[in-house]
Coordinates of C-alpha atoms and ligand atoms in Angstrom, one line a residue:
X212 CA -25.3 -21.0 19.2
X213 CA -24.4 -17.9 21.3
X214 CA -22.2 -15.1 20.4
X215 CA -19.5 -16.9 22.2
X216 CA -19.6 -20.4 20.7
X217 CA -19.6 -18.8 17.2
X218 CA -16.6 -16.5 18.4
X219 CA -14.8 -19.6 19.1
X220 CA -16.1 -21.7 16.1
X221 CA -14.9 -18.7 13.7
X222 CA -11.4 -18.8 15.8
X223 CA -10.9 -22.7 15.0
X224 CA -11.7 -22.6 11.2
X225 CA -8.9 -19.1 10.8
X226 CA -6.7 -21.8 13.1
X227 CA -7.4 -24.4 10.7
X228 CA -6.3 -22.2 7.7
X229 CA -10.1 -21.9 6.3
X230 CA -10.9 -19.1 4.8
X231 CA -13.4 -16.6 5.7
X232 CA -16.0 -16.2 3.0
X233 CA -18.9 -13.3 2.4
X234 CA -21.9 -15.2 4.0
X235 CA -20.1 -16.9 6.5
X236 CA -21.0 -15.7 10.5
X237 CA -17.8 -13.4 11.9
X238 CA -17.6 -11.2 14.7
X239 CA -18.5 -7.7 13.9
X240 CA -14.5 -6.4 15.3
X241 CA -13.1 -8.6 12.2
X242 CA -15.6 -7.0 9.8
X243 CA -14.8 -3.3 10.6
X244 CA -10.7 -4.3 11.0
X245 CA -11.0 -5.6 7.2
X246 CA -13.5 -2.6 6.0
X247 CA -10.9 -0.1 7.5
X248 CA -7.5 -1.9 6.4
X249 CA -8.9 -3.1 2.6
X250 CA -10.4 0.4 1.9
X251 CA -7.3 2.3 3.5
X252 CA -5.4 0.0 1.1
X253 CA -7.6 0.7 -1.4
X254 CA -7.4 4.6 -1.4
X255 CA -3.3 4.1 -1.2
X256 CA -3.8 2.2 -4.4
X257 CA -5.8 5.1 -6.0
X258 CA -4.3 8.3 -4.4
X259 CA -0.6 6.6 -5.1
X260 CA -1.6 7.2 -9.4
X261 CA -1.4 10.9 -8.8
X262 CA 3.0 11.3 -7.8
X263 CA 3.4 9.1 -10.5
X264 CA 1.3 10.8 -13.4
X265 CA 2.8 14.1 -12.6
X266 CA 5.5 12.4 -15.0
X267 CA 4.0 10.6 -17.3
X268 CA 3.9 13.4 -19.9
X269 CA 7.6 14.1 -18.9
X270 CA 8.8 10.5 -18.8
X271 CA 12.4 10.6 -21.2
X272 CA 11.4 8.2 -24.0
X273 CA 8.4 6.6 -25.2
X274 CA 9.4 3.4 -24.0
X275 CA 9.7 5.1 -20.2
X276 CA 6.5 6.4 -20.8
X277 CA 4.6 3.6 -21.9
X278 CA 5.9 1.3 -18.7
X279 CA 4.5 4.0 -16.2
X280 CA 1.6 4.5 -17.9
X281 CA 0.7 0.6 -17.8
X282 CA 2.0 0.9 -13.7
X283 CA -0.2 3.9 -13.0
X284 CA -3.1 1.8 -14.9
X285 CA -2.4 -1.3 -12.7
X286 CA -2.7 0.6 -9.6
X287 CA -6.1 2.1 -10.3
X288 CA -6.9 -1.2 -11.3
X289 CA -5.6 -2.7 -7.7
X290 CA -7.7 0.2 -6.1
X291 CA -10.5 -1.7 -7.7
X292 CA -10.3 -4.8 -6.5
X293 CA -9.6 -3.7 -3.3
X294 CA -13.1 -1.7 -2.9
X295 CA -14.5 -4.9 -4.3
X296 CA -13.3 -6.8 -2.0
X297 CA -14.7 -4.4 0.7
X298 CA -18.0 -3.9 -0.7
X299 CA -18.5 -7.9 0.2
X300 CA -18.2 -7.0 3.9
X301 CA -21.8 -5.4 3.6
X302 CA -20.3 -1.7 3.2
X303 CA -20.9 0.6 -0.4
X304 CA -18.3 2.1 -2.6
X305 CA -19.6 5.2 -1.9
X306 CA -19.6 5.0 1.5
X307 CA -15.8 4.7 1.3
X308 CA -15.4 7.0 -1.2
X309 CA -16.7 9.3 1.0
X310 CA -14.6 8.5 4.1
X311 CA -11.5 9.2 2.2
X312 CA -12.8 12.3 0.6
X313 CA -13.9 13.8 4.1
X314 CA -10.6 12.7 5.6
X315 CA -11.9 10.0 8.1
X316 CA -10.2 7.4 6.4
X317 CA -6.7 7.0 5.7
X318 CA -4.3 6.1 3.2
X319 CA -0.7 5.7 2.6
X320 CA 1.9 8.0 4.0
X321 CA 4.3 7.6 1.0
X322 CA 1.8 9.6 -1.4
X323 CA 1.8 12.5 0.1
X324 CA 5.4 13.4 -0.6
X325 CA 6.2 15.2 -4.1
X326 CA 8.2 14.0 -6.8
X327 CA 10.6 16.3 -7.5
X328 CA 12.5 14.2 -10.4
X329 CA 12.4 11.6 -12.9
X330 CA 14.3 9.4 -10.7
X331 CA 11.8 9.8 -8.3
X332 CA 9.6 7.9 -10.2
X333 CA 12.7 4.8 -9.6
X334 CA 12.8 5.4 -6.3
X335 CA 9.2 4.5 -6.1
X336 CA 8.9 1.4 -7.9
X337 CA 12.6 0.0 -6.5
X338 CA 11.5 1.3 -3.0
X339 CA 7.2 1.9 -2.2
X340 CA 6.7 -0.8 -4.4
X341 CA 8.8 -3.1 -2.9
X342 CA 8.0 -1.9 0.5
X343 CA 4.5 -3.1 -0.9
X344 CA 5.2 -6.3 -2.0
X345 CA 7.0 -6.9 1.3
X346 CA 3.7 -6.4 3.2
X347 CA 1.3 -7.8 0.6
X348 CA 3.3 -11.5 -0.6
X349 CA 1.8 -12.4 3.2
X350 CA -1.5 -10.6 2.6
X351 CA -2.1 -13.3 -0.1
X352 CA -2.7 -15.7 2.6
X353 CA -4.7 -13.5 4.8
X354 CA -8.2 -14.9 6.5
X355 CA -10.6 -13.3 4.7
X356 CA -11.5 -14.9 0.8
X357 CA -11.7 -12.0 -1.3
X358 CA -9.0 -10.2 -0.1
X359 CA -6.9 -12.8 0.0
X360 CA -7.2 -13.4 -3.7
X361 CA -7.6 -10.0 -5.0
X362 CA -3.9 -10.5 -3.4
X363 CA -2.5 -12.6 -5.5
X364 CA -2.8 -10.2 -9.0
X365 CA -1.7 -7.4 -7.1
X366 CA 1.6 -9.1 -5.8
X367 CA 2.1 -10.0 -9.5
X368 CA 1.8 -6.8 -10.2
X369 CA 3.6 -4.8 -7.7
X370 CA 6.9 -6.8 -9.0
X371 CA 6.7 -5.5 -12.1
X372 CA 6.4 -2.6 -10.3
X373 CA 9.4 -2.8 -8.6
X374 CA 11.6 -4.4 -11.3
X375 CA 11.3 -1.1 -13.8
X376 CA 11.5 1.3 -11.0
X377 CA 14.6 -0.5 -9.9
X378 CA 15.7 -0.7 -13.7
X379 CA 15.2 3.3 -13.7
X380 CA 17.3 3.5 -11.0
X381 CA 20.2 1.2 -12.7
X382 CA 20.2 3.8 -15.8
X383 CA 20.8 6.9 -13.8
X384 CA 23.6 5.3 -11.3
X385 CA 25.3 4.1 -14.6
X386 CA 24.6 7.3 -16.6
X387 CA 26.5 10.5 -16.2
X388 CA 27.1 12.3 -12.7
X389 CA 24.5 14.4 -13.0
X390 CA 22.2 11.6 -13.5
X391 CA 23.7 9.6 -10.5
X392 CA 23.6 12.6 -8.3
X393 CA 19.9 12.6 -9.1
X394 CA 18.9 8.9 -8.1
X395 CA 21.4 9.6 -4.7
X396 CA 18.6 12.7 -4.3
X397 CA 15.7 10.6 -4.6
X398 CA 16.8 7.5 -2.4
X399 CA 17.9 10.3 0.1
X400 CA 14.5 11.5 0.2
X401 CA 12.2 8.5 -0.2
X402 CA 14.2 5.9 2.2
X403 CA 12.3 7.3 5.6
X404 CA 9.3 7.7 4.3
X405 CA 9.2 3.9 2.5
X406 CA 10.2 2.3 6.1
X407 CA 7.5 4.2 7.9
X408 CA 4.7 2.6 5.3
X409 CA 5.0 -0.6 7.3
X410 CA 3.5 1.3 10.3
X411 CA 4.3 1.8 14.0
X412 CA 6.9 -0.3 15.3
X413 CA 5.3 -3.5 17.2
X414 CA 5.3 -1.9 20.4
X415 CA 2.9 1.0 19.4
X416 CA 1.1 -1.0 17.1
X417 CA -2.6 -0.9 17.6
X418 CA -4.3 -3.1 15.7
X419 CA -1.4 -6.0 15.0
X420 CA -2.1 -8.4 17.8
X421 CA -5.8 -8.5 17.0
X422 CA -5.0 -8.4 13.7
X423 CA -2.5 -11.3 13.8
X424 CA -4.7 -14.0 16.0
X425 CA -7.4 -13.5 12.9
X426 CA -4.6 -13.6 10.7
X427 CA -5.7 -10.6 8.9
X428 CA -2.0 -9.9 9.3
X429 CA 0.4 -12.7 9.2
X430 CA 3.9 -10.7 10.3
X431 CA 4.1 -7.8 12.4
X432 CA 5.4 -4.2 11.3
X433 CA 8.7 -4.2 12.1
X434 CA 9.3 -8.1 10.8
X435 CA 8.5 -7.1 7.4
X436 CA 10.3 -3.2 8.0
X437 CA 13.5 -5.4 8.7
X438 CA 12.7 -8.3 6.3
X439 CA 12.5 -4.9 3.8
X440 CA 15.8 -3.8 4.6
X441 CA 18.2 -6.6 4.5
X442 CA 16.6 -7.4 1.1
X443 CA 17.2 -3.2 0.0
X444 CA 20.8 -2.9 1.2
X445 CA 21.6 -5.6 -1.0
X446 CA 20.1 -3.6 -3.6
X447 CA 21.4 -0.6 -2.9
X448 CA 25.2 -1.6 -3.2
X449 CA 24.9 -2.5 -6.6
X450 CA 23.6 1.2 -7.8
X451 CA 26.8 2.2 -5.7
X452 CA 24.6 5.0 -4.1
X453 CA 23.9 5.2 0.0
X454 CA 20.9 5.6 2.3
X455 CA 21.2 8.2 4.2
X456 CA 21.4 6.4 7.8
X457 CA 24.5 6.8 9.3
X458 CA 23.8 4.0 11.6
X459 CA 22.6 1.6 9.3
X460 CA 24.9 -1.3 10.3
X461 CA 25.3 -5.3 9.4
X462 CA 24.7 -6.7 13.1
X463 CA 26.5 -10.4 12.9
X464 CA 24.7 -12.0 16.0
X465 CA 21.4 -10.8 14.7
X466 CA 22.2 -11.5 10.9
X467 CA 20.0 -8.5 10.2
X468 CA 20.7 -4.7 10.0
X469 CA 20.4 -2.3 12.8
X470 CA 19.2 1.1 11.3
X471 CA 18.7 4.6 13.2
X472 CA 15.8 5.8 14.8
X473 CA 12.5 6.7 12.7
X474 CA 11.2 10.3 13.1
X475 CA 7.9 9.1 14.3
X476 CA 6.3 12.2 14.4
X477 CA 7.2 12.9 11.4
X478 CA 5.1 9.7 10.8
X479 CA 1.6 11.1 12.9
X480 CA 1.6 14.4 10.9
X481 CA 1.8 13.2 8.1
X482 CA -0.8 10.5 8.4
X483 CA -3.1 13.3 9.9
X484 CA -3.4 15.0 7.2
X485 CA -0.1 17.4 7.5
X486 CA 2.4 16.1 5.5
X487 CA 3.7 18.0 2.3
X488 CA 1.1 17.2 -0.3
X489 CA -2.7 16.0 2.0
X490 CA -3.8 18.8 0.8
X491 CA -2.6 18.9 -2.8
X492 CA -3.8 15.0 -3.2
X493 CA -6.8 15.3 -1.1
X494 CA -7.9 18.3 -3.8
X495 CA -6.8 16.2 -6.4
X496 CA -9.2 13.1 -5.9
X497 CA -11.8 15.9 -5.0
X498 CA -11.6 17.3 -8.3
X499 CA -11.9 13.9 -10.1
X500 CA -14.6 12.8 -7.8
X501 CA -16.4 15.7 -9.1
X502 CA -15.6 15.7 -12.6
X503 CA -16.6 12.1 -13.0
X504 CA -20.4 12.4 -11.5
X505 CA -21.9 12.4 -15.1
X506 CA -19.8 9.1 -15.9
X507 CA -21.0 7.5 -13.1
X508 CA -24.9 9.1 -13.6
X509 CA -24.7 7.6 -16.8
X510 CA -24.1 3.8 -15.8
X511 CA -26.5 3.9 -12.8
X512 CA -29.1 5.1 -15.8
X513 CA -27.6 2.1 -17.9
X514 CA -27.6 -0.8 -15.4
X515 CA -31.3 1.1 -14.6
X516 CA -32.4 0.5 -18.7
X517 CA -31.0 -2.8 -18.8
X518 CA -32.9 -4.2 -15.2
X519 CA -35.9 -2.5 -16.6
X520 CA -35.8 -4.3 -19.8
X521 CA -34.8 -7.7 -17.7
X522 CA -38.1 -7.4 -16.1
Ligands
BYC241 N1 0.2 5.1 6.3 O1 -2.0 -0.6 14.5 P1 -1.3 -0.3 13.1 C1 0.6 0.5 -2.3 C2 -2.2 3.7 10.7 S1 0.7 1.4 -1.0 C3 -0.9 5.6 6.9 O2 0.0 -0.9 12.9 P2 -2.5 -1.9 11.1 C4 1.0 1.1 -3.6 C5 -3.2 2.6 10.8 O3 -4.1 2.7 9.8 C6 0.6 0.5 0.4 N2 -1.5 5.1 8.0 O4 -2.3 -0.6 12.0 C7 2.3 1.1 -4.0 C8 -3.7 2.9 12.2 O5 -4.6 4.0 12.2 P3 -6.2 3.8 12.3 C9 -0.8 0.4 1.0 C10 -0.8 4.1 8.6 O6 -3.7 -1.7 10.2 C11 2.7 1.7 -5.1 C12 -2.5 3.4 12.9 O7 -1.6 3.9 12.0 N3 -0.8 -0.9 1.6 O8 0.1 -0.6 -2.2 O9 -2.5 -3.2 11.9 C13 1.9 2.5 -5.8 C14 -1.8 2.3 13.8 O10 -1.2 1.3 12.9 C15 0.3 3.5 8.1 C16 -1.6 -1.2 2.5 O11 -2.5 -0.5 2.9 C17 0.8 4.0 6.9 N4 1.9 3.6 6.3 O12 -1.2 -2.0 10.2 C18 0.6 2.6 -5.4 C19 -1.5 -2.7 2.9 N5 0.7 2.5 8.9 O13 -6.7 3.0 11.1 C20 0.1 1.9 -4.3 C21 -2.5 -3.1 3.8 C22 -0.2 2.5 9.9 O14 -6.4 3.0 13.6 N6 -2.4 -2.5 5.1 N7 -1.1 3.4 9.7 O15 -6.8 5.2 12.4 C23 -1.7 -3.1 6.1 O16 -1.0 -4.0 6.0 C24 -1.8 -2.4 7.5 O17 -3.0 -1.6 7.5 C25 -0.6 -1.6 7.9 C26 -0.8 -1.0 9.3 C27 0.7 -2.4 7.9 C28 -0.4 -0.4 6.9

């Protein structure tokens, strides 16, 4: 067969809901668009431990503590999978390592904002995490086999996530005024930021109709941004605190919300490489790359022993 009949042969069997395995033939524009949007995902998973651990020694009680520690666990383990998945489109962990290290790839806005509070850490679960799960419950049916499962865990995961950061969030708003004044703060500051992790709006969307015929992606940006919202405002009228968008507004006809305008170049700088903290995280994951050479020197001697001895 010829590059086209395969093209169209690959097109019929993501039509047909079959997934796309390792071994099987697929043009080389699907291969790079997973590479680049698993392994950003990936490095989101990884570079998103280091807000949250900046408060695991200062979480209020042990049984705080215990929770974030298991969710920053989870998300190193999520970054795992992730490169896993990856590594089965023919590319090395190192290789990506690398790109995130030397800045060509990217990774979640969202992480390179500080957390200033305790309640910060329940705006993230209640808001990134859900923003998250918003993106990734249709990632689980994505085209491509091992990204698609590594999905399903994650999603499991993330709503855990979500639940105690929300939970967090229900202490403070019924807790003293101080405490309330606190998670207002931290939903003030994180509500932007978690609407602009679902990306450019459709129109200035790169990748998404490409994306969508493969059915890497199976809803555009601003589908899931508004899915996100509706679903939040609920939310966010129980804690009895407000998001800071004056024209956040229920729309009858549409039976969604209309919401102000994102500051999308607030967006672009921080994605290339100016927000708040790039630099702080980026020196961060440097640091731990480096630190942990002799750990990984040490199991590339060990899986070396062991083949040695196989033979
Ligand atoms: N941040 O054409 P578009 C998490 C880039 S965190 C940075 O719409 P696409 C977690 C995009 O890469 C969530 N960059 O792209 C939660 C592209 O640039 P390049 C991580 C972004 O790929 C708690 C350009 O903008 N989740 O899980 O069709 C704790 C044009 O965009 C962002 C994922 O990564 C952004 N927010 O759609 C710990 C989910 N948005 O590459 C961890 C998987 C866009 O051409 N990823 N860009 O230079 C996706 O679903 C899609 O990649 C996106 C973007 C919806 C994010």
């Amino acid at each position: 067969m010829n590059e086209i009949q395969l093209e169209e042969q690959f097109q019929q069997k993501v039509d047909a809901e079959i997934k796309i395995e390792p071994k099987d033939w697929m043009p080389d524009k699907y291969r790079q668009t997973l590479i680049r949007q698993i392994s950003q995902h990936a490095h989101s998973e990884i570079v998103g431990m280091l807000p949250e651990s900046n408060w695991i020694t200062r979480a209020p009680n042990l049984r705080r503590k215990v929770a974030l520690l298991a969710k920053v666990q989870d998300e190193a383990g999520h970054g795992l999978y992730l490169y896993s998945a990856a590594e089965t489109l023919q590319i090395d962990r190192q290789t990506l390592v690398e790109q995130l290290l030397d800045g060509t790839a990217k990774y979640s806005n969202i992480f390179n904002y500080p957390t200033l509070t305790w309640a910060d850490i329940g705006a993230i679960g209640w808001l990134v995490d859900g923003a998250a799960i918003m993106n990734q419950v249709m990632l689980q049916r994505t085209s491509y086999g091992p990204y698609s499962r590594a999905m399903v865990r994650i999603c499991k995961e993330e709503s855990f996530h979500q639940r105690q950061g929300y939970e967090i969030m229900i202490t403070l708003c019924n807790g003293t005024v101080e405490q309330k004044e606190m998670a207002q703060d931290a939903l003030t500051r994180w509500w932007w930021p978690s609407l602009m992790m679902f990306g450019p709006s459709d129109k200035d969307s790169v990748h998404s109709s490409q994306s969508m015929k493969w059915k890497i992606k199976r809803e555009s940006n601003d589908f899931l941004r508004q899915d996100f919202i509706t679903r939040t405002v609920e939310q966010t009228k129980h804690l009895g605190i407000t998001i800071p968008d004056p024209n956040l507004k229920w729309n009858e006809q549409k039976q969604e919300y209309d919401f102000g305008e994102i500051d999308w170049e607030e967006f672009k700088n921080v994605i290339s490489g100016n927000g708040p903290c790039n630099a702080e995280r980026m020196k961060a994951r440097r640091e731990a790359h480096e630190n942990g050479k002799w750990v990984r020197e040490a199991a590339m001697a060990y899986a070396e022993k062991r083949k040695q001895k196989a033979v």
